[in-house]
PDB file of C-alpha atoms in Angstrom:
ATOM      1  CA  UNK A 229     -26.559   0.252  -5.502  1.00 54.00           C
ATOM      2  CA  UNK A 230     -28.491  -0.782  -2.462  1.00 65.00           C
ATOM      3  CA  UNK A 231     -28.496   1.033   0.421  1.00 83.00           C
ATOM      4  CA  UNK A 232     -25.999  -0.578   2.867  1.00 89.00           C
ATOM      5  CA  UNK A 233     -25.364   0.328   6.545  1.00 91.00           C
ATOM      6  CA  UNK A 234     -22.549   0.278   8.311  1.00 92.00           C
ATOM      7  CA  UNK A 235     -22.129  -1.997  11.653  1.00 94.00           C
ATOM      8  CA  UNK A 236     -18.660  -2.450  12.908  1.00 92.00           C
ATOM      9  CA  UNK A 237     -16.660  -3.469  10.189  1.00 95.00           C
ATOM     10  CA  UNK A 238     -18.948  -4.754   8.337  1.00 96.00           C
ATOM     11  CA  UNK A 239     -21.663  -3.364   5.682  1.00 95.00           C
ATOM     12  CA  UNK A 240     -24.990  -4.799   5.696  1.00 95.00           C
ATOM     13  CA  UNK A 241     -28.062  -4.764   2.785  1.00 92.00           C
ATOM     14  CA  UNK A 242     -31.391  -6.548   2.791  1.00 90.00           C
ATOM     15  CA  UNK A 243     -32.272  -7.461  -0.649  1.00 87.00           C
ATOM     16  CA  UNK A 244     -35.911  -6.201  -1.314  1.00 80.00           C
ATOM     17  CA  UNK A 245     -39.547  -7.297  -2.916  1.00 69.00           C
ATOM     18  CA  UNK A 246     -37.726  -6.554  -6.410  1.00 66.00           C
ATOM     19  CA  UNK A 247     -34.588  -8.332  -6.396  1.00 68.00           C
ATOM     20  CA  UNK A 248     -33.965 -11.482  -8.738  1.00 72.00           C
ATOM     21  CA  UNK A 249     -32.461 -14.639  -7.368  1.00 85.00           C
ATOM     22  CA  UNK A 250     -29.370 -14.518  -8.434  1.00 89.00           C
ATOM     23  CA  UNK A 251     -25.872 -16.759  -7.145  1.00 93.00           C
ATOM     24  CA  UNK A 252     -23.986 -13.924  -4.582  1.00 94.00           C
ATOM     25  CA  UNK A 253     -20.960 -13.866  -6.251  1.00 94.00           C
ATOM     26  CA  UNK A 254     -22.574 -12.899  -9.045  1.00 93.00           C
ATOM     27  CA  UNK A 255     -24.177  -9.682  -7.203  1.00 91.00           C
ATOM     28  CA  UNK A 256     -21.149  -8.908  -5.699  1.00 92.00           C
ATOM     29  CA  UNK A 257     -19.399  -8.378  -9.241  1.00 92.00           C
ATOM     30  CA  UNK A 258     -21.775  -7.909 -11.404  1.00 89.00           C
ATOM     31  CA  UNK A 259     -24.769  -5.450  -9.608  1.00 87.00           C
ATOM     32  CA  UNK A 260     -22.383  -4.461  -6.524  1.00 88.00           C
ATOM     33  CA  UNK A 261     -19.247  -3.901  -8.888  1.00 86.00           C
ATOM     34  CA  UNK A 262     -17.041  -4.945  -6.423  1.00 89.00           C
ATOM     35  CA  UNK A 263     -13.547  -6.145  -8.125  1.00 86.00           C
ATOM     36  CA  UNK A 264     -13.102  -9.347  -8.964  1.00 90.00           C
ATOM     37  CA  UNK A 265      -9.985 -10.062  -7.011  1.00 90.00           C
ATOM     38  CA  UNK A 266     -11.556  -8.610  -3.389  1.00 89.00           C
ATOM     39  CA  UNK A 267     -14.548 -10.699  -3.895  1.00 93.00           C
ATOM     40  CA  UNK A 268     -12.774 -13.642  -4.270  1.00 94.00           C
ATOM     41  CA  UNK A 269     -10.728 -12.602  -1.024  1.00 93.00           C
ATOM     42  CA  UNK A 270     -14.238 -12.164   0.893  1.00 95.00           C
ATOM     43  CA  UNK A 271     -15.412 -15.914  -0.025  1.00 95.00           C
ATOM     44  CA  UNK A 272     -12.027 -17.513   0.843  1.00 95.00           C
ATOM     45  CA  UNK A 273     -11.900 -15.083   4.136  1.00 95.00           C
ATOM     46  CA  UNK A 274     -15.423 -15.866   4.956  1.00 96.00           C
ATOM     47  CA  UNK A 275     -16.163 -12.521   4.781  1.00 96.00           C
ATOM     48  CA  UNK A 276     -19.665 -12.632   3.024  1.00 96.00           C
ATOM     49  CA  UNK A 277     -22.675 -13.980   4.805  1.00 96.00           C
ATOM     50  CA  UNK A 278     -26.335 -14.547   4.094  1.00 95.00           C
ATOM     51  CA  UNK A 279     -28.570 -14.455   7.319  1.00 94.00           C
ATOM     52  CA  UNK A 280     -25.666 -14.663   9.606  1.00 93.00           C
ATOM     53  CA  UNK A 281     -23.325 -17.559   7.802  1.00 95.00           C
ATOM     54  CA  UNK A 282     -20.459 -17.358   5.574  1.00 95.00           C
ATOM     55  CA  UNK A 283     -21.806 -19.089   2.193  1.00 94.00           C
ATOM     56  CA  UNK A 284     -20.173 -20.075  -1.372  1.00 94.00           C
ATOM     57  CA  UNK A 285     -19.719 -17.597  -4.330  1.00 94.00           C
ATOM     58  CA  UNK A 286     -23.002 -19.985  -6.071  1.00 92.00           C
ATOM     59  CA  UNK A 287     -25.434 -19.564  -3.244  1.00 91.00           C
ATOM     60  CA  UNK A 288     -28.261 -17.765  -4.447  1.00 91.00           C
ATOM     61  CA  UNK A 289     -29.197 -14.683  -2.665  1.00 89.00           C
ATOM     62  CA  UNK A 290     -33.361 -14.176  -2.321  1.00 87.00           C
ATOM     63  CA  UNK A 291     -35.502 -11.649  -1.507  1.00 87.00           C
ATOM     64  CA  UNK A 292     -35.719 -10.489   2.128  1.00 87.00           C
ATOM     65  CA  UNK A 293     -31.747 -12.021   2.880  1.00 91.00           C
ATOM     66  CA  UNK A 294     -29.462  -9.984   4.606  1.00 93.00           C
ATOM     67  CA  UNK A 295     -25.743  -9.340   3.275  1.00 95.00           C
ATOM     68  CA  UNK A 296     -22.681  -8.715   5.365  1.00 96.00           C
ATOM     69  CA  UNK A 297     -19.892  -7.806   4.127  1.00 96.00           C
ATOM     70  CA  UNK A 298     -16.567  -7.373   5.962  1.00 96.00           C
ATOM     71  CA  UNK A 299     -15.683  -4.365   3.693  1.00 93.00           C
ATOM     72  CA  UNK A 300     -14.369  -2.139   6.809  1.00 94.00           C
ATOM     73  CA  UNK A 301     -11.790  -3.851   8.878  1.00 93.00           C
ATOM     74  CA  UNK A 302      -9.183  -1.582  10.933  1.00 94.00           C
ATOM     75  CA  UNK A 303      -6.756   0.288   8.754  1.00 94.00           C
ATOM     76  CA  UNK A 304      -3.785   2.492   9.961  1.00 93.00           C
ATOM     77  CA  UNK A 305      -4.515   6.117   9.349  1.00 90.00           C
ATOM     78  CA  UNK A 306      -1.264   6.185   7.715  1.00 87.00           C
ATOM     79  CA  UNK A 307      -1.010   9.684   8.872  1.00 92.00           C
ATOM     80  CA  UNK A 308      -0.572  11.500  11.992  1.00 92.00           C
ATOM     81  CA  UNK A 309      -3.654  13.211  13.311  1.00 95.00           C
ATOM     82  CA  UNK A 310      -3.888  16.714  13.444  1.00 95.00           C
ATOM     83  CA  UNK A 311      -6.042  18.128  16.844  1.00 93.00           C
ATOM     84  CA  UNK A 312      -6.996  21.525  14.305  1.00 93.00           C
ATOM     85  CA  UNK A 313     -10.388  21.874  13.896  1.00 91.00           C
ATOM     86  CA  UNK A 314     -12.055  20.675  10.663  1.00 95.00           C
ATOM     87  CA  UNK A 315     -15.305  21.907   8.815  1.00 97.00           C
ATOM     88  CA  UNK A 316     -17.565  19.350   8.106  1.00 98.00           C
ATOM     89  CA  UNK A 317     -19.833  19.632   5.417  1.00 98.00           C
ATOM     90  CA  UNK A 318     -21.354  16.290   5.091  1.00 98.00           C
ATOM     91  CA  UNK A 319     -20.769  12.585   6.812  1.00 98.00           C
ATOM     92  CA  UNK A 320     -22.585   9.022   6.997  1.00 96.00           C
ATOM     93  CA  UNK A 321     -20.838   5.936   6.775  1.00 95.00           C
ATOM     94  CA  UNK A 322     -19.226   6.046   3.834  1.00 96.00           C
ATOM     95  CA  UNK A 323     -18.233   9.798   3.001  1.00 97.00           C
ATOM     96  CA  UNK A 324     -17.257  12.979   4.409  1.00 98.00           C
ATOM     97  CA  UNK A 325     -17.227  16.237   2.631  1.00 98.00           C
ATOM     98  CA  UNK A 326     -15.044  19.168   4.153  1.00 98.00           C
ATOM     99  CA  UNK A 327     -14.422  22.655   3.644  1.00 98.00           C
ATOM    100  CA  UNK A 328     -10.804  23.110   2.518  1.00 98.00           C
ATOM    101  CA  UNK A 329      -9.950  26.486   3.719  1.00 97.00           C
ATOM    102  CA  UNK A 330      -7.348  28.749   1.281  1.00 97.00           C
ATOM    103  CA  UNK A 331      -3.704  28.263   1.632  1.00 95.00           C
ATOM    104  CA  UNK A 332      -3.706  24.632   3.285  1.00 95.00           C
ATOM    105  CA  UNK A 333      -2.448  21.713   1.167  1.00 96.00           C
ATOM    106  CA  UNK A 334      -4.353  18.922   0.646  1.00 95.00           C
ATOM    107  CA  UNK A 335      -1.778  16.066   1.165  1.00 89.00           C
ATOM    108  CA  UNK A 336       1.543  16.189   2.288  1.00 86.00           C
ATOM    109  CA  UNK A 337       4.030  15.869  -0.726  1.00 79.00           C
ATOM    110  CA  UNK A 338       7.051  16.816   0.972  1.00 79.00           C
ATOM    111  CA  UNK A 339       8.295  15.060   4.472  1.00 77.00           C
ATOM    112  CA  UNK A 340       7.850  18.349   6.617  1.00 77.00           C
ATOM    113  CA  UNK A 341       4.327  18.935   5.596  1.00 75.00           C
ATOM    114  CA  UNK A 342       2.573  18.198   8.778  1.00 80.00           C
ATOM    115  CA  UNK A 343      -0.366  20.070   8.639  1.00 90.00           C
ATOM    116  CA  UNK A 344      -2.435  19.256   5.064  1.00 96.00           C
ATOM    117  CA  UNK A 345      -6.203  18.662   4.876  1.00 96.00           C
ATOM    118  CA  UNK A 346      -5.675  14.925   5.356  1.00 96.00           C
ATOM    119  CA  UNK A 347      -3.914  15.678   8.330  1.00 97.00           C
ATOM    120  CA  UNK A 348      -7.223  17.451  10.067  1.00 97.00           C
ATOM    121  CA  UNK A 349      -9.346  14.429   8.285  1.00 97.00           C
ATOM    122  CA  UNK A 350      -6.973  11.717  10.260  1.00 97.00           C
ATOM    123  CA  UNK A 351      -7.498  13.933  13.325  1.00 97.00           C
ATOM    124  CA  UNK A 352     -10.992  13.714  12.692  1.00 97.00           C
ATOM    125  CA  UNK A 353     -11.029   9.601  12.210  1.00 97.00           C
ATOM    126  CA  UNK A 354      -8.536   9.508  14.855  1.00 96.00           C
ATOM    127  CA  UNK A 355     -11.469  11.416  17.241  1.00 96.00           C
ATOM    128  CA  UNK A 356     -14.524   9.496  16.157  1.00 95.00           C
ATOM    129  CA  UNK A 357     -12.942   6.149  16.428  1.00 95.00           C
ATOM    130  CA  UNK A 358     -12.878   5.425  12.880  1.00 95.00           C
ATOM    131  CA  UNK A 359      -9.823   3.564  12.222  1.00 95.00           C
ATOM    132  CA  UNK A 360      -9.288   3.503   8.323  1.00 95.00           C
ATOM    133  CA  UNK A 361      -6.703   5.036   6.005  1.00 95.00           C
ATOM    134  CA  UNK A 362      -7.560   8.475   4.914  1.00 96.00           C
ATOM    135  CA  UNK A 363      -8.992   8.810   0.909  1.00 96.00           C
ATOM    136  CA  UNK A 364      -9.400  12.011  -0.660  1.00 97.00           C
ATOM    137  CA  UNK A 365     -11.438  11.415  -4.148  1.00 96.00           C
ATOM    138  CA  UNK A 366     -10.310  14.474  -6.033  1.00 94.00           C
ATOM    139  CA  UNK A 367      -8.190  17.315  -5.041  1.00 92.00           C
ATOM    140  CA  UNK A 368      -7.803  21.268  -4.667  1.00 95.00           C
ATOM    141  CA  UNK A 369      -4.669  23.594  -5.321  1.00 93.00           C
ATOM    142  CA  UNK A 370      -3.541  25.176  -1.852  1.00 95.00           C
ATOM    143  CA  UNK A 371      -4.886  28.404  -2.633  1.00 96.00           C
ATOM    144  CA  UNK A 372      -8.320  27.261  -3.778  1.00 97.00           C
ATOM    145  CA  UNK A 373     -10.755  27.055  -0.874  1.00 98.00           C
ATOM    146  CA  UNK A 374     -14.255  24.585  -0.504  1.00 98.00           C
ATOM    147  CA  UNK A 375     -15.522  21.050  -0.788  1.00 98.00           C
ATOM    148  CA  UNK A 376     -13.547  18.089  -0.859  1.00 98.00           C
ATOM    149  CA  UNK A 377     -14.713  14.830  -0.608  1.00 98.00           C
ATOM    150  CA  UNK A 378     -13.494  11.679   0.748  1.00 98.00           C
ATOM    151  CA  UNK A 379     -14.401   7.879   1.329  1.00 97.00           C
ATOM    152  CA  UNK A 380     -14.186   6.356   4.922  1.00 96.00           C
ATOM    153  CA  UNK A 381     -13.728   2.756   3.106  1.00 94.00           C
ATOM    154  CA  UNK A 382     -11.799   1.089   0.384  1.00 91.00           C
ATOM    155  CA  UNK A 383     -15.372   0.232  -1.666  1.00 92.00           C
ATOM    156  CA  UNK A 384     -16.398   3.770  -1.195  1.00 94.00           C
ATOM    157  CA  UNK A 385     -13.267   4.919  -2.377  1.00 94.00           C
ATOM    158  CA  UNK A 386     -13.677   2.441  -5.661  1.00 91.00           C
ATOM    159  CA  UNK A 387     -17.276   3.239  -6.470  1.00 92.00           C
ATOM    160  CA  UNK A 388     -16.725   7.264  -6.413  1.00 95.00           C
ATOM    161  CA  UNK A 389     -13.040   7.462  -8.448  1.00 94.00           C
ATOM    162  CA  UNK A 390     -15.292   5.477 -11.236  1.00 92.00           C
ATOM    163  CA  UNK A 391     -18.008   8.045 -11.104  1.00 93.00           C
ATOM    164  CA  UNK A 392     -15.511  10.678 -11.079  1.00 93.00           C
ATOM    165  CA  UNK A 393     -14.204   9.308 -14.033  1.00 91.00           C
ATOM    166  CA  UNK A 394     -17.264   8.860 -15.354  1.00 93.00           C
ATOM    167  CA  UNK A 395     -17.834  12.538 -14.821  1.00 92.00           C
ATOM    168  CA  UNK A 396     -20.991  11.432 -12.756  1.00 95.00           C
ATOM    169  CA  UNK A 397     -19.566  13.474  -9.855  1.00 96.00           C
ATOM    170  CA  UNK A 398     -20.680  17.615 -10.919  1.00 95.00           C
ATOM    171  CA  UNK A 399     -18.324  20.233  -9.385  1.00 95.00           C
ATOM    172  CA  UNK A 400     -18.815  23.865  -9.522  1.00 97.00           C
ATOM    173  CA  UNK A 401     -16.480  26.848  -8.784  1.00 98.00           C
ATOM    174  CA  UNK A 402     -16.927  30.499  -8.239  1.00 98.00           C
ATOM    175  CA  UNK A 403     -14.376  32.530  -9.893  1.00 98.00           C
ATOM    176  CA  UNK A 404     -13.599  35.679  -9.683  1.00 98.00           C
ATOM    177  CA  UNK A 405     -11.712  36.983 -13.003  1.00 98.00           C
ATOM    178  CA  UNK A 406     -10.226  40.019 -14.586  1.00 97.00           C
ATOM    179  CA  UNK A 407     -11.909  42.108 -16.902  1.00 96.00           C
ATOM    180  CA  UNK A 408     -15.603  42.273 -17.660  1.00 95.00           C
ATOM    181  CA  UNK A 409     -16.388  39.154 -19.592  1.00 95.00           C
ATOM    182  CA  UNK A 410     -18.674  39.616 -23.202  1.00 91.00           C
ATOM    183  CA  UNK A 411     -20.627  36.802 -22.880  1.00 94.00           C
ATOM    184  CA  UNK A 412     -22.908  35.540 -20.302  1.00 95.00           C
ATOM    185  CA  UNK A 413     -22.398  31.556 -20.638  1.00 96.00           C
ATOM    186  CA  UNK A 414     -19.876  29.226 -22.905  1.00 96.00           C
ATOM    187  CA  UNK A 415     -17.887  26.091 -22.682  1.00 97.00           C
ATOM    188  CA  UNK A 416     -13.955  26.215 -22.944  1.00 97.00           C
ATOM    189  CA  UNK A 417     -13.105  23.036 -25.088  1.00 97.00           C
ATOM    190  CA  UNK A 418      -9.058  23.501 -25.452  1.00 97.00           C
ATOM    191  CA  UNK A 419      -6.636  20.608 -24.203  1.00 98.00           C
ATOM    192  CA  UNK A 420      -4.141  21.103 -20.832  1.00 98.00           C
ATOM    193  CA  UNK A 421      -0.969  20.270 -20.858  1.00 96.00           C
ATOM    194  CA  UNK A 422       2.119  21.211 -19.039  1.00 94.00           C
ATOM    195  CA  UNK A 423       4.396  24.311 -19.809  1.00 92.00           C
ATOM    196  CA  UNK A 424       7.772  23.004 -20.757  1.00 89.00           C
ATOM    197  CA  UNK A 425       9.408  26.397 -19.545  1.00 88.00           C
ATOM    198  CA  UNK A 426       7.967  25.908 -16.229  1.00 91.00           C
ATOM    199  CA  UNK A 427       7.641  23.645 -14.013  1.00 87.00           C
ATOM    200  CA  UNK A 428       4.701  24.061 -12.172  1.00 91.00           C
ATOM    201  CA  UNK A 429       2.831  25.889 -15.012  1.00 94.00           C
ATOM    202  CA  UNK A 430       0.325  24.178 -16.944  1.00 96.00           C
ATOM    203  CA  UNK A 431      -0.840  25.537 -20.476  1.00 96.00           C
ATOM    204  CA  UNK A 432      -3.558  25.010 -23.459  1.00 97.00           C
ATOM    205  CA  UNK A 433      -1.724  22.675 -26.131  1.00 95.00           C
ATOM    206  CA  UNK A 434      -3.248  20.896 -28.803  1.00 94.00           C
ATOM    207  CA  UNK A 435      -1.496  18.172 -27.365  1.00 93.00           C
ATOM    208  CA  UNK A 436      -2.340  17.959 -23.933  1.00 95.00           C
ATOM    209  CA  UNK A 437      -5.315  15.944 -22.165  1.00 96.00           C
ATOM    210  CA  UNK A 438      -9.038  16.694 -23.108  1.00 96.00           C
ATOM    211  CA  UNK A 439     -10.259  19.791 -20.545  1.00 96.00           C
ATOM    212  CA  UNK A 440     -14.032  21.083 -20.898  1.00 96.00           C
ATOM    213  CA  UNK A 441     -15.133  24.042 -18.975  1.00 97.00           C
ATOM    214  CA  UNK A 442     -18.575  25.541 -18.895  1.00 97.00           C
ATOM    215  CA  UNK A 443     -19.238  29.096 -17.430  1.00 98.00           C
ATOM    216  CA  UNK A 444     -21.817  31.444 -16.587  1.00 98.00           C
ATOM    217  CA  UNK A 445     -21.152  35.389 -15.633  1.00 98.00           C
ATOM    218  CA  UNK A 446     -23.392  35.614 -12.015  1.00 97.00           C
ATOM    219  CA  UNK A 447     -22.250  39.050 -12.027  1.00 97.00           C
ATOM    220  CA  UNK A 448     -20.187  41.781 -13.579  1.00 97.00           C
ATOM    221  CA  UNK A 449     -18.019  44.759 -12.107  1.00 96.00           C
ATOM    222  CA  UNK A 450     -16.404  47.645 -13.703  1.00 94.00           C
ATOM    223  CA  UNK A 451     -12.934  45.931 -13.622  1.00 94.00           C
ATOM    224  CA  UNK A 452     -13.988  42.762 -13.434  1.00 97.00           C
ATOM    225  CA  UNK A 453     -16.850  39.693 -13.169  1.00 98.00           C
ATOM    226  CA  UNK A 454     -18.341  36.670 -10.671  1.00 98.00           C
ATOM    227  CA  UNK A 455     -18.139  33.508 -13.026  1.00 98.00           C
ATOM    228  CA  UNK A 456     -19.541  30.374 -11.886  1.00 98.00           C
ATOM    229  CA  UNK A 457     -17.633  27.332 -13.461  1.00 98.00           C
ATOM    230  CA  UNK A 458     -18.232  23.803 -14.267  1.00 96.00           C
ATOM    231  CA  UNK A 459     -15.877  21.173 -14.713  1.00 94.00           C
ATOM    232  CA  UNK A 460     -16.376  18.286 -17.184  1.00 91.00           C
ATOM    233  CA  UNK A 461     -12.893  17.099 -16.588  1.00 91.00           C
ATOM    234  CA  UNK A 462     -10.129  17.620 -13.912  1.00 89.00           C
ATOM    235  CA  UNK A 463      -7.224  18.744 -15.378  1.00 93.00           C
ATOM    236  CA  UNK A 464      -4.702  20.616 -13.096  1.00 93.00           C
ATOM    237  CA  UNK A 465      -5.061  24.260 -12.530  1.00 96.00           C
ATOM    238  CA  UNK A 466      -8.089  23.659 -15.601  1.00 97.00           C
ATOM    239  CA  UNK A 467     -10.055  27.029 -14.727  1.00 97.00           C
ATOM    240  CA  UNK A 468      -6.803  29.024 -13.941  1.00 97.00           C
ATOM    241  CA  UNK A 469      -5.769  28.136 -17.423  1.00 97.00           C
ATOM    242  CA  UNK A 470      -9.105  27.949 -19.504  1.00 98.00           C
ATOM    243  CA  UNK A 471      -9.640  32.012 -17.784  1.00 98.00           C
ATOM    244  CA  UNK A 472      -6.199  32.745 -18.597  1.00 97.00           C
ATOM    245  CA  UNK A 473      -6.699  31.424 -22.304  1.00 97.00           C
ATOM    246  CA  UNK A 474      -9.185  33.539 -22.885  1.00 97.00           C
ATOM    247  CA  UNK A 475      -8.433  36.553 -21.691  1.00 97.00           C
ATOM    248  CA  UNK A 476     -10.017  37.214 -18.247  1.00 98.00           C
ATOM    249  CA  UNK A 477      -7.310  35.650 -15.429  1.00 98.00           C
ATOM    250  CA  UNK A 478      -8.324  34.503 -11.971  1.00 98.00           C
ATOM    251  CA  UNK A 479      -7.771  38.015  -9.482  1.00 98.00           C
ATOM    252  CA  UNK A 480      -4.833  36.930  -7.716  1.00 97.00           C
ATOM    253  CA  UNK A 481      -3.695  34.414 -10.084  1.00 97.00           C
ATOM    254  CA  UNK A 482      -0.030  35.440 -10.562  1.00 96.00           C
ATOM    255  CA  UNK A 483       1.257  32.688 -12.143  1.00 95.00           C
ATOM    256  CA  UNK A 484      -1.623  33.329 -15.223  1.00 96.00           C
ATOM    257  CA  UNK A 485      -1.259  36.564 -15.038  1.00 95.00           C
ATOM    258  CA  UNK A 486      -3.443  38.159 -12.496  1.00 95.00           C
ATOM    259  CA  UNK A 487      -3.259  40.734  -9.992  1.00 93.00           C
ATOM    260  CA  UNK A 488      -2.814  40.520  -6.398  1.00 93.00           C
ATOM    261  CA  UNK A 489      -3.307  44.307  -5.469  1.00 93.00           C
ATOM    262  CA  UNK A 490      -7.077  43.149  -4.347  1.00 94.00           C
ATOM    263  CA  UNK A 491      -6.760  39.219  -2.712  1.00 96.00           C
ATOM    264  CA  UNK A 492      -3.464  37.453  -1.991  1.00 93.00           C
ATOM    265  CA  UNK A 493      -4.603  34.259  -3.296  1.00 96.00           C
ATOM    266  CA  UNK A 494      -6.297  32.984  -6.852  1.00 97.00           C
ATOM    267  CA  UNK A 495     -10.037  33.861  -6.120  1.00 98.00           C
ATOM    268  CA  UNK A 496     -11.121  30.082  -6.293  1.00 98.00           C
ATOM    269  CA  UNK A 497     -13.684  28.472  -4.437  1.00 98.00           C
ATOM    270  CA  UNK A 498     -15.226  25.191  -5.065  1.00 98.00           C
ATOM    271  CA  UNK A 499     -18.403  25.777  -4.020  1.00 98.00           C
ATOM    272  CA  UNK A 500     -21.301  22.583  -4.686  1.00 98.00           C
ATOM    273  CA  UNK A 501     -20.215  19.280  -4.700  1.00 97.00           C
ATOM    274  CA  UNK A 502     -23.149  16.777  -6.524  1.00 97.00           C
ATOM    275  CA  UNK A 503     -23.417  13.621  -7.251  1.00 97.00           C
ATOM    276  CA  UNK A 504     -25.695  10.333  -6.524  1.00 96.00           C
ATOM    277  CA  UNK A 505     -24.947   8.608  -3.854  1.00 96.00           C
ATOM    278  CA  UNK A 506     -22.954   5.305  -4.672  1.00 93.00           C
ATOM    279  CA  UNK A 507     -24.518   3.399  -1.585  1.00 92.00           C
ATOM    280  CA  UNK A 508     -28.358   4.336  -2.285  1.00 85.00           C
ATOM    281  CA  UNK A 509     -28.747   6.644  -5.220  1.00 88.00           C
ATOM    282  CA  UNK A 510     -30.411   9.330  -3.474  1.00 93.00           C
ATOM    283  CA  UNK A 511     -28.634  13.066  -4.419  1.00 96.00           C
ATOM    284  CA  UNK A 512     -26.496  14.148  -2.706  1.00 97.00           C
ATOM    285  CA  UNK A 513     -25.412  18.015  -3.007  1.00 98.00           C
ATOM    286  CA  UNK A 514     -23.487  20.277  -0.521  1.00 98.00           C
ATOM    287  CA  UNK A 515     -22.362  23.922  -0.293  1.00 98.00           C
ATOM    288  CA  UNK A 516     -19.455  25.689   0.697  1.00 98.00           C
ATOM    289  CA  UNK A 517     -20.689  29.156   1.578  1.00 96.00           C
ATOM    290  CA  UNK A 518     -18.023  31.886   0.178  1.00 97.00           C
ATOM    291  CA  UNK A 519     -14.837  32.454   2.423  1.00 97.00           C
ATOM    292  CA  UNK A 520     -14.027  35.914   4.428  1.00 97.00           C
ATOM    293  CA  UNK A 521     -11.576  37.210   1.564  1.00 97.00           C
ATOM    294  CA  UNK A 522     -13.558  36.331  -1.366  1.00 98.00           C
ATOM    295  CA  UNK A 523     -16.784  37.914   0.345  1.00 98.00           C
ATOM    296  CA  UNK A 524     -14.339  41.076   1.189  1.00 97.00           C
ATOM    297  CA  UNK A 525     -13.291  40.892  -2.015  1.00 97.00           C
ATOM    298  CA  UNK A 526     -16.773  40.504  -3.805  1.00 97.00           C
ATOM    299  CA  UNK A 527     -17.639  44.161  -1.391  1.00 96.00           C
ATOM    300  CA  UNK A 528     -14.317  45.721  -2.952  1.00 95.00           C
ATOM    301  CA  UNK A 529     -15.251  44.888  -6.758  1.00 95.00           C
ATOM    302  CA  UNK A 530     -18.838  46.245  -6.132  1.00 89.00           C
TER     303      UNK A 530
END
């Protein structure tokens, strides 16, 4: 994808020394991979223009041309801003990565939930004058604490769910689990499904959804050890159950069987968020340093 800036509501790319003629519609759908359906909306809105005019899906685009594309018009938040602070990790036009602190939702799913990570993000849009609806690309339990990431426009939002699903999108967790594991690396491979005795419980079936974990002890303790995880997939609760499956439960993981005599919470973090930028390529990776309990907790095991 070429780099694209953002000016007002629109997004704008100069196409460079290497970059075939080729009819605009076409780059759009086919090099852009913009749907179908919103690029036909941008030519019969007049929402794409070469040089400064609106032009026809067969124009061709040449090197050196500028592209606009209204791809950011005003959107309701469709949330109420929260004033709480919020810990940003990473922003530009397109995406913002936050620190999700433990404990906090990240969307509201009943009618009373006021105050969920989306919340703080509208408050945050609501502050810099960004008026769009509020995306989060993947999500965290309310006990698990670190990145998120979200897209400040619909095509952002389009480009990074595909390289999520794609798996193009790494995310890795630090764990801390019962019992001192034998091995130093390995890769979970057992399907996630839910627990038919309880509700919220999810469990390894043989047939549930495909769920891939990789691990790597960082360090070990006399009752337990510091695993650092990698997800293939996202299943729900995925490293809570993969742990529990195989013996060694998340510290303060009561509903897989852990203990909560040393942290009140499952001791989750998601921890680096990497992936290539959709609007530019370049890599993009950011850190979530360790929260106050886990790093208390960390000083207890030792």
């Amino acid at each position: 994808m070429r780099s694209m800036k953002k000016e007002g509501e629109w997004l704008v790319a100069r196409l460079q020394a290497d970059d075939d003629a080729i009819p605009v519609g076409n780059l759009l759908r086919e090099v852009w991979k913009l749907p179908r359906k919103q690029v036909h909306l941008l030519f019969q809105h007049k929402e794409v223009l070469v040089d400064g005019a609106p032009v026809a899906q067969h124009v061709l685009a040449r090197e050196g041309q500028e592209i606009r594309l209204r791809m950011c018009p005003p959107e309701p938040l469709g949330l109420a801003p929260a004033s709480e602070p919020l810990q940003v990790l990473y922003e530009d036009d397109h995406l913002l990565i936050v620190n999700k602190p433990a404990g906090m939702l990240l969307h509201p799913t009943e009618p009373h939930h006021h105050l969920t990570m989306d919340h703080l993000v509208a408050g945050h849009f609501f502050r810099t004058g960004l008026q769009a609806k509020v995306r989060h690309v993947h999500r965290l339990d309310q006990d698990t604490s670190g990145v998120v990431l979200y897209a400040k426009h619909a095509w952002a939002s389009a480009l990074l769910d595909e390289m999520l699903r794609e798996r193009k999108i790494k995310r890795t967790y630090i764990a801390f689990v019962s019992g001192q594991m034998a091995k130093g690396s390995g890769k979970i491979n057992e399907p996630i499904g839910k627990d038919r005795y309880h509700a919220t419980r999810r469990r390894v079936t043989p047939n549930g959804d495909p769920a891939i974990t990789h691990y790597e002890v960082k360090e070990r303790y006399k009752t337990a050890t510091k695993v650092e995880c990698r997800l293939e997939t996202g299943r729900t609760h995925q490293i809570r159950v993969h742990m529990s499956h195989i013996g060694h439960p998340l510290i303060g993981d009561e509903l897989y069987g852990g203990k909560r005599d040393l942290v009140k919470r499952q001791a989750l973090h998601a921890a680096v968020l990497t992936f290539a930028h959709p609007f530019g390529g370049e890599v993009v990776e950011v850190h979530a340093p360790l929260p106050l309990d886990l790093l208390a907790l960390e000083k207890k095991l030792r």
